[in-house]
mmCIF file of C-alpha atoms in Angstrom:
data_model
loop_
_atom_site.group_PDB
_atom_site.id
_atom_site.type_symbol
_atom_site.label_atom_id
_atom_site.label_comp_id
_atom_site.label_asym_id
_atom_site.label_seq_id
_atom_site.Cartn_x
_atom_site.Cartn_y
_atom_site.Cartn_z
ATOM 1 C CA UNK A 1193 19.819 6.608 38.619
ATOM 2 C CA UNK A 1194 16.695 4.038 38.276
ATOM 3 C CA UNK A 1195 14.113 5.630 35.817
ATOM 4 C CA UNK A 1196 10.496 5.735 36.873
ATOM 5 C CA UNK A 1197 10.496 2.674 33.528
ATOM 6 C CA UNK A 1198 12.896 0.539 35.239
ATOM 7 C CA UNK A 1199 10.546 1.173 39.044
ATOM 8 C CA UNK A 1200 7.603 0.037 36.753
ATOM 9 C CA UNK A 1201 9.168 -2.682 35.615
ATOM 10 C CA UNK A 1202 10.172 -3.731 39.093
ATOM 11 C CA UNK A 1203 6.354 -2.906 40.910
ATOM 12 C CA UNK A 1204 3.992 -3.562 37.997
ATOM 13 C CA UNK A 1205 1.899 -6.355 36.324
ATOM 14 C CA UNK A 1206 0.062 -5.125 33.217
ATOM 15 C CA UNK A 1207 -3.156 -5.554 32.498
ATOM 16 C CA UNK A 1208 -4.297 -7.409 28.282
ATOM 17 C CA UNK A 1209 -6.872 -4.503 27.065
ATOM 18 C CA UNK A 1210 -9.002 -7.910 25.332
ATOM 19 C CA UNK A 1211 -8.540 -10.686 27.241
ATOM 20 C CA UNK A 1212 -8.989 -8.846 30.891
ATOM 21 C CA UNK A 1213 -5.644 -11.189 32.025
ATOM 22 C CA UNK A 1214 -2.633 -9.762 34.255
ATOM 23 C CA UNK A 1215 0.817 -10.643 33.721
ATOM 24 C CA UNK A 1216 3.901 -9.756 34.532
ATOM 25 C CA UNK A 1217 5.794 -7.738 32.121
ATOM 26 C CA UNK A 1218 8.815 -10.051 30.713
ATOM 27 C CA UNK A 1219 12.452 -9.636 29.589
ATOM 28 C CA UNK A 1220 14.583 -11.290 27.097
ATOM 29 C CA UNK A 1221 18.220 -10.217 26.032
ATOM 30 C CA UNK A 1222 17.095 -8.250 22.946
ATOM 31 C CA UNK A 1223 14.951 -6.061 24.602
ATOM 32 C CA UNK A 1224 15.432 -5.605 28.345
ATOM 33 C CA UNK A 1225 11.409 -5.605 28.805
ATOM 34 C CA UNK A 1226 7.920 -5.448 27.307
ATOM 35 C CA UNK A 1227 7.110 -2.022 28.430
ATOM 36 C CA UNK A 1228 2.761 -2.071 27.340
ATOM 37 C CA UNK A 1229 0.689 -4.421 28.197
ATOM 38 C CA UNK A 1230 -0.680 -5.296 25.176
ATOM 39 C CA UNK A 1231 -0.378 -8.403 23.380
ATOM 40 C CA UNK A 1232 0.872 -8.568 20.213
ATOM 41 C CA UNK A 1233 -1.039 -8.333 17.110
ATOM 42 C CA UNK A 1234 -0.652 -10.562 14.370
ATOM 43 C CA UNK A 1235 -1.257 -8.823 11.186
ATOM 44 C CA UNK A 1236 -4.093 -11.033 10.251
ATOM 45 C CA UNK A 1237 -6.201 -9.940 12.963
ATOM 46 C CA UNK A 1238 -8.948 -7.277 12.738
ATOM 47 C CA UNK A 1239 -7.884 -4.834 14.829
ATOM 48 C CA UNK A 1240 -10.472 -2.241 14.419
ATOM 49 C CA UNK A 1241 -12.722 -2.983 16.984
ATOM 50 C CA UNK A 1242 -13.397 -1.475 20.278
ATOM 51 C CA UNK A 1243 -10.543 -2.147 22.464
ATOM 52 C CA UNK A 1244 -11.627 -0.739 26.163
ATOM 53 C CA UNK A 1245 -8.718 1.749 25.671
ATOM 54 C CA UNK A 1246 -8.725 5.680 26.865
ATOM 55 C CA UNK A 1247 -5.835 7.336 26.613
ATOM 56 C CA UNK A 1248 -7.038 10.516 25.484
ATOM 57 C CA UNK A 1249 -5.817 13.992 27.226
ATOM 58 C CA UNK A 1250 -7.773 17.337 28.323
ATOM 59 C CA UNK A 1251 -5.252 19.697 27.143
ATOM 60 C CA UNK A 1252 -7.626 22.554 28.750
ATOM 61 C CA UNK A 1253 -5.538 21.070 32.393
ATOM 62 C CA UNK A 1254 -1.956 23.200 31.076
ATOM 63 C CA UNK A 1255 -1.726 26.778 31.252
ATOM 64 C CA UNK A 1256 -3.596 29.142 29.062
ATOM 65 C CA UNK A 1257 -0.368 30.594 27.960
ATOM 66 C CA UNK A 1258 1.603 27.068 26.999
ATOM 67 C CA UNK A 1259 2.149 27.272 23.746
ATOM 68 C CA UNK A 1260 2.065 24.080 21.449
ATOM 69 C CA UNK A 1261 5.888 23.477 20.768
ATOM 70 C CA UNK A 1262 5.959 23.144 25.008
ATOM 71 C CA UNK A 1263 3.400 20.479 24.926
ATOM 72 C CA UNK A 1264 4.526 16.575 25.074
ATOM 73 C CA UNK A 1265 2.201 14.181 22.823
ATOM 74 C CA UNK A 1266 2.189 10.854 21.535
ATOM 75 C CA UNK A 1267 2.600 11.116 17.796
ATOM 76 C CA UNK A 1268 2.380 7.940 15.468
ATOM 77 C CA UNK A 1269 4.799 6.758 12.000
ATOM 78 C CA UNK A 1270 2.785 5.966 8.800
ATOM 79 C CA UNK A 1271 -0.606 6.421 10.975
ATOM 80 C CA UNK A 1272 -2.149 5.145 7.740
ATOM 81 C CA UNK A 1273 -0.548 1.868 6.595
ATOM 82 C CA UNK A 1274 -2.489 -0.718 8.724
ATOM 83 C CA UNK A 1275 -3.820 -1.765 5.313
ATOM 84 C CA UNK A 1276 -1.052 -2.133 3.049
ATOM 85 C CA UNK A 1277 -1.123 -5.638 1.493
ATOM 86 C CA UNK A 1278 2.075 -5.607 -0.364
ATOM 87 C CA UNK A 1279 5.748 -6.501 1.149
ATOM 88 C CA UNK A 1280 3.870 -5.744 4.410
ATOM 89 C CA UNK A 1281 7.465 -6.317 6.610
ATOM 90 C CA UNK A 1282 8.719 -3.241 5.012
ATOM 91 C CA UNK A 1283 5.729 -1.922 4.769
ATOM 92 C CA UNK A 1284 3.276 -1.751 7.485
ATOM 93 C CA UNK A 1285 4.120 0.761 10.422
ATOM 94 C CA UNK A 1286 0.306 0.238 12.166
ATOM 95 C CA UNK A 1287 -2.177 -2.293 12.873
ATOM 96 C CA UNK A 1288 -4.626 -0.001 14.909
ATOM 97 C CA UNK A 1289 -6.809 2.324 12.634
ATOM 98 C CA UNK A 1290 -6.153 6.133 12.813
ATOM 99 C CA UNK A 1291 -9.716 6.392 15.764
ATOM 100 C CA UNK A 1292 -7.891 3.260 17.902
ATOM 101 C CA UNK A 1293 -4.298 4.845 17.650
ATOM 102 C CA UNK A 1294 -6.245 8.068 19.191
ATOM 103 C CA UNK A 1295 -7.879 6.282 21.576
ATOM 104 C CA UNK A 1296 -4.128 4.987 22.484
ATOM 105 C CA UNK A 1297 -3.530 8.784 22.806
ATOM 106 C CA UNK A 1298 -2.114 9.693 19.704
ATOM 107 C CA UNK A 1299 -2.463 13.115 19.216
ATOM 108 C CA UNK A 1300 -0.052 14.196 16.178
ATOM 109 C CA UNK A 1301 -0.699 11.724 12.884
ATOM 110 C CA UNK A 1302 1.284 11.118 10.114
ATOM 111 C CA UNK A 1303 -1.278 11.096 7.015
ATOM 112 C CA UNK A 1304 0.703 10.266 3.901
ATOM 113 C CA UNK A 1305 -1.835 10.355 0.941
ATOM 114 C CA UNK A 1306 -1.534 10.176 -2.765
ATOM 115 C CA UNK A 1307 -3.900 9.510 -5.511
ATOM 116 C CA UNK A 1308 -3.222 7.018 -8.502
ATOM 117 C CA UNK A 1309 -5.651 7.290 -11.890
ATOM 118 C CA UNK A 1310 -9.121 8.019 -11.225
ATOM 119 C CA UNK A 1311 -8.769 6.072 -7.693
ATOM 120 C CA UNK A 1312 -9.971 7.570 -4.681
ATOM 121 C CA UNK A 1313 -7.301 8.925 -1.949
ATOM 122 C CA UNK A 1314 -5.349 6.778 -0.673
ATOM 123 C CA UNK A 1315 -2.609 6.162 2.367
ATOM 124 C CA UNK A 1316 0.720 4.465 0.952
ATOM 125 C CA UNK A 1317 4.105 3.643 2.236
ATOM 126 C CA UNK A 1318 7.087 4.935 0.446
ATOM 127 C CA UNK A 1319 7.959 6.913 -2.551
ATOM 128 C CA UNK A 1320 7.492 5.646 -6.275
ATOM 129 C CA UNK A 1321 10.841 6.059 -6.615
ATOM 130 C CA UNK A 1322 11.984 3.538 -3.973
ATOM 131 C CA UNK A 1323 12.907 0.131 -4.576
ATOM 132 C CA UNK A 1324 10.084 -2.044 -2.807
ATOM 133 C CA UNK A 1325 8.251 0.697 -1.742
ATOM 134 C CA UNK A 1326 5.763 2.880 -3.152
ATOM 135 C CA UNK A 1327 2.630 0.854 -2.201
ATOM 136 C CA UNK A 1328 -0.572 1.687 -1.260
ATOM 137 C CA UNK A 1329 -3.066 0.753 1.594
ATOM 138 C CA UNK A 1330 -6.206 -1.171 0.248
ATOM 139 C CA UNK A 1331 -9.846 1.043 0.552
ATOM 140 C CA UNK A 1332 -10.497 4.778 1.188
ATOM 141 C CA UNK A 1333 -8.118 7.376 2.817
ATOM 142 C CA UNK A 1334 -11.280 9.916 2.850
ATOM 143 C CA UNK A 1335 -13.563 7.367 4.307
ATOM 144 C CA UNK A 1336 -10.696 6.796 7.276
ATOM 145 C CA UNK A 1337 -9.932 9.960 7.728
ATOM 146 C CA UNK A 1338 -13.563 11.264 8.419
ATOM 147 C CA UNK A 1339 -13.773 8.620 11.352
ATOM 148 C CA UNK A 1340 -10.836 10.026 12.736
ATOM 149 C CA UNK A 1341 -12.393 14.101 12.040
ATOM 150 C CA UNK A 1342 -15.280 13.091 13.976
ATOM 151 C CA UNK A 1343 -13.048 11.874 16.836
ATOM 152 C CA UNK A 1344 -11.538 15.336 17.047
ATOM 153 C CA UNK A 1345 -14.411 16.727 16.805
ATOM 154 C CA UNK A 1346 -15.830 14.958 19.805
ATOM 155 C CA UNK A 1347 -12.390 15.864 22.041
ATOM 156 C CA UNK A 1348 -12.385 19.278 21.901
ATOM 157 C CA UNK A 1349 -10.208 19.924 24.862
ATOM 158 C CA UNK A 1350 -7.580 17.977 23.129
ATOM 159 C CA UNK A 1351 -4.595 19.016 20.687
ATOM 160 C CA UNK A 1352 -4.481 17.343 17.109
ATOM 161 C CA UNK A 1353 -1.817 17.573 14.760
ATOM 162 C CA UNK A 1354 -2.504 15.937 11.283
ATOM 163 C CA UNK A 1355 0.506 16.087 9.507
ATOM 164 C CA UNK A 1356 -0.406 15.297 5.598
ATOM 165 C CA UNK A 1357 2.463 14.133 3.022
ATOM 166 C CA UNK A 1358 1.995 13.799 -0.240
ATOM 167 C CA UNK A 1359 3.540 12.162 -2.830
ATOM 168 C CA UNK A 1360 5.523 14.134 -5.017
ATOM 169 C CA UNK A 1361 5.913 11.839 -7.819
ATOM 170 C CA UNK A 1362 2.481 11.094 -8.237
ATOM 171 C CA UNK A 1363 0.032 14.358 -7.382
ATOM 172 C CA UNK A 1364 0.773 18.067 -8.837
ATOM 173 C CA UNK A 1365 -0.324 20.964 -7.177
ATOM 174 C CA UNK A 1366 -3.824 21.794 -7.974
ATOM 175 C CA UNK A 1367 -5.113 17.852 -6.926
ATOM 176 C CA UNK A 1368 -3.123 18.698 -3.910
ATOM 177 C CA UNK A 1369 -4.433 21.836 -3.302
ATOM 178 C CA UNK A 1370 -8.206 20.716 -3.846
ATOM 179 C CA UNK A 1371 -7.481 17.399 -1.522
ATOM 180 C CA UNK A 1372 -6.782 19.975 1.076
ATOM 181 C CA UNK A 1373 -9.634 22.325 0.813
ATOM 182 C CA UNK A 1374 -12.479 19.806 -0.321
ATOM 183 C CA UNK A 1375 -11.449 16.756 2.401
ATOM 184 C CA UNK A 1376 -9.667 18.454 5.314
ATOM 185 C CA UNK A 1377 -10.572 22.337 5.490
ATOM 186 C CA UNK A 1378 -13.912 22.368 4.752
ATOM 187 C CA UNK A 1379 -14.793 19.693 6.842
ATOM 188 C CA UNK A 1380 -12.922 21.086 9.956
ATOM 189 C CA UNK A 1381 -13.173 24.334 9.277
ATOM 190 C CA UNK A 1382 -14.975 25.227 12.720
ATOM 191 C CA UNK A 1383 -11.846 22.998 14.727
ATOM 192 C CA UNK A 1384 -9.133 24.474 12.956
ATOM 193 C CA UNK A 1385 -6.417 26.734 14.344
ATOM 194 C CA UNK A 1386 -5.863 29.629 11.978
ATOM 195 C CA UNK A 1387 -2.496 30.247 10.528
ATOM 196 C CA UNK A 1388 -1.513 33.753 11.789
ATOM 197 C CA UNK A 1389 0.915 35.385 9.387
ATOM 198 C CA UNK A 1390 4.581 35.217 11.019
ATOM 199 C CA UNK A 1391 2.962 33.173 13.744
ATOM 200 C CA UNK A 1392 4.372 29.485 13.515
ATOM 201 C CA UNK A 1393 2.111 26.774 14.799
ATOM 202 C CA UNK A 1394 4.585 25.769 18.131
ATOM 203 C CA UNK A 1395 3.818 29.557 18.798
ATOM 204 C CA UNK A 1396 0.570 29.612 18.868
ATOM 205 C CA UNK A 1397 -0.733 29.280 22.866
ATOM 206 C CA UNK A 1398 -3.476 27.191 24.545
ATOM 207 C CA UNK A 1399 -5.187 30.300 24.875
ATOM 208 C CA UNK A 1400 -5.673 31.211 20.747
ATOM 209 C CA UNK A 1401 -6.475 27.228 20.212
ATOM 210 C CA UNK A 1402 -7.733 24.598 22.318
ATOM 211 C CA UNK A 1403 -9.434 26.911 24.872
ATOM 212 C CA UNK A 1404 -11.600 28.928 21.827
ATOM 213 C CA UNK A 1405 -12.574 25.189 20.304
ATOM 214 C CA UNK A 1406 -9.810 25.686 17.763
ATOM 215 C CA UNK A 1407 -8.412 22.193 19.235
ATOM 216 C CA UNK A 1408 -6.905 20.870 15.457
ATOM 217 C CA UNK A 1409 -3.463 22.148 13.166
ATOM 218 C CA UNK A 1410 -2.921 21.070 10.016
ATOM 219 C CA UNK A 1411 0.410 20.349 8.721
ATOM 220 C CA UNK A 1412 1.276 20.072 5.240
ATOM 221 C CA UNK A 1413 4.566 18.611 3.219
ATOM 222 C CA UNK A 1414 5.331 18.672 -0.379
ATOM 223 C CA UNK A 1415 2.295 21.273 -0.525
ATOM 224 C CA UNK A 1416 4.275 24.459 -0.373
ATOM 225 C CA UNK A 1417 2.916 25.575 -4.071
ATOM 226 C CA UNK A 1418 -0.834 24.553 -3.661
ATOM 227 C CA UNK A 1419 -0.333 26.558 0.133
ATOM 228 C CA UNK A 1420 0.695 29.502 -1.584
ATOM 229 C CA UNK A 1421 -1.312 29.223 -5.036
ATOM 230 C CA UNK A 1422 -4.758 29.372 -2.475
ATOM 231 C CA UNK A 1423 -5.731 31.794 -0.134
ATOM 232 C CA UNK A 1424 -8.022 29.301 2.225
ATOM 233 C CA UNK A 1425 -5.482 27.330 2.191
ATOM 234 C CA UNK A 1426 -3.215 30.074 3.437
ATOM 235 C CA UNK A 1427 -5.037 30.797 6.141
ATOM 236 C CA UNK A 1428 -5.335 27.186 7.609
ATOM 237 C CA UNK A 1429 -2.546 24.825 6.285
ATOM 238 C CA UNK A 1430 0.975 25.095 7.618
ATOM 239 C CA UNK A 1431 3.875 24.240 6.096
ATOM 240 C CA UNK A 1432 5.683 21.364 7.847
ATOM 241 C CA UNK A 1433 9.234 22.000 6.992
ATOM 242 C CA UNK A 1434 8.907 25.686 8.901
ATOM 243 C CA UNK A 1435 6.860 24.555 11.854
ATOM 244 C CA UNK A 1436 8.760 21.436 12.854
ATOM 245 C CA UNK A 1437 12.568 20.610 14.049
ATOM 246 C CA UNK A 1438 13.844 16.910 14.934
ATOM 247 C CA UNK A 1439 12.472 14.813 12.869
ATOM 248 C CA UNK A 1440 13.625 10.863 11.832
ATOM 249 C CA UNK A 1441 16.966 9.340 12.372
ATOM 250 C CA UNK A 1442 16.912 7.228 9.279
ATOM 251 C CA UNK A 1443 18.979 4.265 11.461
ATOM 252 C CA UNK A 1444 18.181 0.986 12.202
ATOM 253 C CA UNK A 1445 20.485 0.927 15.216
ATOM 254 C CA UNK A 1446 19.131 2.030 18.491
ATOM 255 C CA UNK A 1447 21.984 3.519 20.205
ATOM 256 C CA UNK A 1448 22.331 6.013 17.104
ATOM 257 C CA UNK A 1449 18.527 7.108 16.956
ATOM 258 C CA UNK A 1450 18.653 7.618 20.798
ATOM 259 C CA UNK A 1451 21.835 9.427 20.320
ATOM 260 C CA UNK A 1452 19.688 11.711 17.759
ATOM 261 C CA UNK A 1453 16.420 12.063 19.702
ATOM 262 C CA UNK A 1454 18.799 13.355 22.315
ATOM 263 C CA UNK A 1455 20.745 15.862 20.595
ATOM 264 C CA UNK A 1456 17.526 17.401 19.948
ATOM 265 C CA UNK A 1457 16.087 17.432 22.677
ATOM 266 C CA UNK A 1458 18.746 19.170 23.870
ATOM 267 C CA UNK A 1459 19.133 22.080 21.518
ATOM 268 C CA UNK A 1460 17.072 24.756 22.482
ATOM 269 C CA UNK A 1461 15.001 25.932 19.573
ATOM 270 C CA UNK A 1462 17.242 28.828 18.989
ATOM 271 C CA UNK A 1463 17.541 31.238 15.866
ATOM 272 C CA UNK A 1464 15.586 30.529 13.113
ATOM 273 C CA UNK A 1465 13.614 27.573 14.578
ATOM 274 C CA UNK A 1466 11.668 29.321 17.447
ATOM 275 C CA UNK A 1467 8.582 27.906 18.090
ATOM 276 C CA UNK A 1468 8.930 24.640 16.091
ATOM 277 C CA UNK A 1469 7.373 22.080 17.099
ATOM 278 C CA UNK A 1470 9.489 19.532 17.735
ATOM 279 C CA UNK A 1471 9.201 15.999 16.700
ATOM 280 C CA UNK A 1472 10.651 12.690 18.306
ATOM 281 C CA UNK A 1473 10.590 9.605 15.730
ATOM 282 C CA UNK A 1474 11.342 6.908 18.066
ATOM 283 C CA UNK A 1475 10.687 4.478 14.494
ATOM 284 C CA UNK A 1476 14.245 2.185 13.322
ATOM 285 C CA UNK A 1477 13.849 1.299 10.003
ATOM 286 C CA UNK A 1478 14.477 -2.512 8.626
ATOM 287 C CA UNK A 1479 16.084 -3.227 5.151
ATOM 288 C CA UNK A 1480 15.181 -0.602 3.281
ATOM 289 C CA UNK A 1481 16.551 2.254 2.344
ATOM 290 C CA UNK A 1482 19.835 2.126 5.054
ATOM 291 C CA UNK A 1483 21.082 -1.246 3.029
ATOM 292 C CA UNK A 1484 24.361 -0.733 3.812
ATOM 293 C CA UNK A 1485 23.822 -0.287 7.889
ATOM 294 C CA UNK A 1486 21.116 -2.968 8.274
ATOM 295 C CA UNK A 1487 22.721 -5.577 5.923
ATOM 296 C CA UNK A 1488 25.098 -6.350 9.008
ATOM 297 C CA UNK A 1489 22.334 -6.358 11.679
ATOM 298 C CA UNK A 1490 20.588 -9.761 10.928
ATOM 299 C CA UNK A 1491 17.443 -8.617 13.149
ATOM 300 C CA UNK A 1492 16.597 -5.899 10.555
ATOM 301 C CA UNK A 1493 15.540 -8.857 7.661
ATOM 302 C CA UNK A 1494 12.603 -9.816 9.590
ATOM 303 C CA UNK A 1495 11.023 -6.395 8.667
ATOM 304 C CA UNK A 1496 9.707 -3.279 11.180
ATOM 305 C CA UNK A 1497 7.776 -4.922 13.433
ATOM 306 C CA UNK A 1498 10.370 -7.435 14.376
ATOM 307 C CA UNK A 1499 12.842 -4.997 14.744
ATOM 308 C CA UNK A 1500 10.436 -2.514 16.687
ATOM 309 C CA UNK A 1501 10.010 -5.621 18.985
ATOM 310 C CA UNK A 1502 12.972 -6.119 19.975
ATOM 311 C CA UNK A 1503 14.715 -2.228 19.963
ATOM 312 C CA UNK A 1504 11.621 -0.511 21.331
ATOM 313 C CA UNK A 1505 12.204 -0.324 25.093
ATOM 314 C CA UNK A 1506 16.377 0.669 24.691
ATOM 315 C CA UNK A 1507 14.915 3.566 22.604
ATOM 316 C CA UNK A 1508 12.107 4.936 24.891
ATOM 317 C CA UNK A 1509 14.632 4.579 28.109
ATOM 318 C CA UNK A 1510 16.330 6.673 26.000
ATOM 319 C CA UNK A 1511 13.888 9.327 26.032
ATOM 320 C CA UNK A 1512 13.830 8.951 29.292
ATOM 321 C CA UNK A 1513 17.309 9.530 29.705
ATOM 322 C CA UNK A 1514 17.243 12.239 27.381
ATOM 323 C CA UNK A 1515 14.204 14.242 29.447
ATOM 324 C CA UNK A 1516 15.709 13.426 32.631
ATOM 325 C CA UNK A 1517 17.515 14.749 35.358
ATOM 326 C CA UNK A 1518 20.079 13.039 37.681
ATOM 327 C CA UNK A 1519 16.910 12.720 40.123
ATOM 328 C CA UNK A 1520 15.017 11.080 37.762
ATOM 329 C CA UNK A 1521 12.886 14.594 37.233
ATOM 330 C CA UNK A 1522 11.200 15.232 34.143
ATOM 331 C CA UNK A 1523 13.062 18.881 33.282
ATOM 332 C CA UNK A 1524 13.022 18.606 29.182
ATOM 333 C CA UNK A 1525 10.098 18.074 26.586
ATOM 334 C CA UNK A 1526 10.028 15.654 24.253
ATOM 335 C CA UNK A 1527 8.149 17.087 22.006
ATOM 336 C CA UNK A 1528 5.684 14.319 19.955
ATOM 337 C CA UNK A 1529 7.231 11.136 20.468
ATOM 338 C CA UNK A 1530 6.216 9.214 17.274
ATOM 339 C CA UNK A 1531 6.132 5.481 17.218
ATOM 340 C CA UNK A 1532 5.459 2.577 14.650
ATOM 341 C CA UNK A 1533 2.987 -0.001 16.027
ATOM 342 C CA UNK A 1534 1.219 2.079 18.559
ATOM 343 C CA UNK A 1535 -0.814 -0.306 20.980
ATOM 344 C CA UNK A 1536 0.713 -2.998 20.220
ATOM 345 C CA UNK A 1537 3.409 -5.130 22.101
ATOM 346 C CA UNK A 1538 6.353 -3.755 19.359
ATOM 347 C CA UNK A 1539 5.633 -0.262 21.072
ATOM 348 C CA UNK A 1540 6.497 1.703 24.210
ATOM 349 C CA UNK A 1541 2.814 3.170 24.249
ATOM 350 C CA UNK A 1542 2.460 3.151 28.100
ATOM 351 C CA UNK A 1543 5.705 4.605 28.888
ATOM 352 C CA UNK A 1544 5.832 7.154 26.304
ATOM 353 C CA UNK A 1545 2.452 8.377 27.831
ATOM 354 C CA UNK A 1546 3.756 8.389 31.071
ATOM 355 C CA UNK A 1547 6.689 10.328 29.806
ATOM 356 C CA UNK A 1548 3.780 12.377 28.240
ATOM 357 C CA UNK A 1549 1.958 13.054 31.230
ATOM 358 C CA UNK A 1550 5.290 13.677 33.399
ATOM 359 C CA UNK A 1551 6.466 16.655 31.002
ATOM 360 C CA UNK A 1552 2.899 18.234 31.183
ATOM 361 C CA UNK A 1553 2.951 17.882 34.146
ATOM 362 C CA UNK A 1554 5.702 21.034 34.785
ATOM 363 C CA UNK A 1555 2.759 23.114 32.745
ATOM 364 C CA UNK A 1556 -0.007 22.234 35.733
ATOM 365 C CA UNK A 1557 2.373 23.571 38.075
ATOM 366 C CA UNK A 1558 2.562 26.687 36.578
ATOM 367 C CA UNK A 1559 -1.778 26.952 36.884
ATOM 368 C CA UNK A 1560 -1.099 25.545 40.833
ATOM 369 C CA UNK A 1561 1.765 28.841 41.213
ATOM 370 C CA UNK A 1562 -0.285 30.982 39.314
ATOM 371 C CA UNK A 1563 -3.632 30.462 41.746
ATOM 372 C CA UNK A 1564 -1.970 30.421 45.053
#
């Protein structure tokens, strides 16, 4: 079987978002090919400008009765740590802001927030407890978050998933608990998709969200006691450990993680996960924590990005593989597919939005059936 990637590869020169130059897309023996067409960003650079880049979605095209756990999405790793300064190898997972990675069509974000002292919020990489880890991005979480609100805001007809972590070694419950009334519910409070008793968030359809202008979910983890200890909360934040399934396969080697994207993609929700949304973490890890698998794999010293260079195209024809048929048809969904370095030449952003659009794709149908 050739994959629509491989025809792509064969048929396509890409197109540099900034500089406006076409080139073909090139191979080396690490990674069979550079599937975007982006250039790669060195981390010095100030990538928050305009890029030219629209990869947003009108989710309002699927069926009114698709329900989110059948919808495919990009979905990004760390969204927050383009601005870590410390042991950034290990440590950044982004170099677009949280409004560029949307633009790239990120529509699920990892938000990992903590506070330290009398600080403002703050995105960070890693728990406290981890050796070389635990570090936070420079300036305001708040202040980047509210860009990315107002982006929502101004998509309506498209799904976002803001998935906050916090810290467990740092914040207790009640600065938890006011974080996520006084800086996410009350200031999307009019966008946000009620949380139904014994209705999980994959359950909830098209219909009851995006097409009322209830087009964001919120996603909590390590929140489960400030959830229950507030009854706003209650009503809008949903626990991530009971809405989700999949989730990261804490390897640095590609053939393992593709082996566990696959497996669940595979399993149907079944028993006890119905309606869990699932998520795809196509991220490989460097040198930390998996010492004792990466400390034979000399590619994994370089840090994330190098390794995300050179694994990321085996992985995403791997989700290819793993969505496929024999035919090359698009029959499974992958769920969010969640990246490190979205938009940037260490990340299958192009494909993985084809891949996106391909799965969806089986929901139009349905509308097409449905009018004739």
């Amino acid at each position: 079987m050739k994959g629509f990637m491989e025809k792509r590869r064969d048929e396509y020169a890409v197109q540099d978002t900034r500089s406006g130059d076409s080139r073909q897309l090139s191979q080396d023996q690490d990674s069979p090919a550079k599937v975007t067409g982006f250039r790669r960003l060195d981390s010095s650079e100030d990538v928050s400008s305009e890029s030219g880049v629209d990869r947003t979605v009108d989710n309002t095209e699927l069926s009114r009765q698709t329900t989110l756990a059948e919808i495919a999405m990009l979905g990004s790793h760390d969204s927050g740590t383009y601005n870590v300064e410390r042991h950034k190898p290990v440590s950044v997972c982004q170099h677009l802001d949280l409004t560029e990675q949307a633009k790239h069509g990120v529509q699920y974000f990892d938000l990992r927030v903590r506070k330290s002292d009398d600080s403002d919020w703050q995105f960070y990489h890693g728990e406290k407890k981890w050796f070389m880890a635990g570090y936070n991005a420079t300036g305001s979480a708040t202040r980047e978050l509210s860009k990315l609100f107002d982006f929502a805001k101004q998509n309506p007809r498209q799904l976002f998933i803001f998935k906050f972590h916090f810290d467990k070694h740092t914040n207790d419950s009640d600065e938890i608990g006011n974080f996520l009334q006084q800086e996410v519910v009350e200031k999307l409070k009019d966008n946000l998709i009620p949380n139904r008793e014994g209705t999980g968030l994959g359950e909830v359809t098209l219909e009851n969200s995006v097409y009322r202008g209830k087009n964001i979910g919120i996603l909590a983890h390590y929140a489960e006691k400030s959830i229950e200890e507030n009854s706003t909360l209650k009503e809008y934040v949903y626990k991530y450990k009971e809405n989700t399934r999949g989730g990261w396969g804490n390897t640095p080697k590609d053939q393992e993680l593709i082996q566990h994207i696959t497996k669940n993609i595979a399993e149907d929700s079944g028993e006890g996960k119905r309606g869990r949304i699932l998520t795809s973490q196509t991220n490989l890890p460097a040198f930390v924590p998996n010492v004792h698998k990466a400390i034979f794999m000399p590619k994994t010293y370089r840090g994330l990005e190098h390794l995300a260079a050179k694994s990321h195209a085996n992985v995403a024809q791997g989700v290819e593989r793993a969505i496929t048929d024999d035919e090359g048809n698009v029959v499974r969904n992958p769920g969010v597919m969640s990246m490190d370095f979205v938009g940037t030449e260490a990340a299958s952003t192009d494909y993985y939005a084809e891949l996106r659009d391909k799965a969806n794709a089986l929901k139009k149908k349905e509308i097409e059936t449905t009018r004739l």
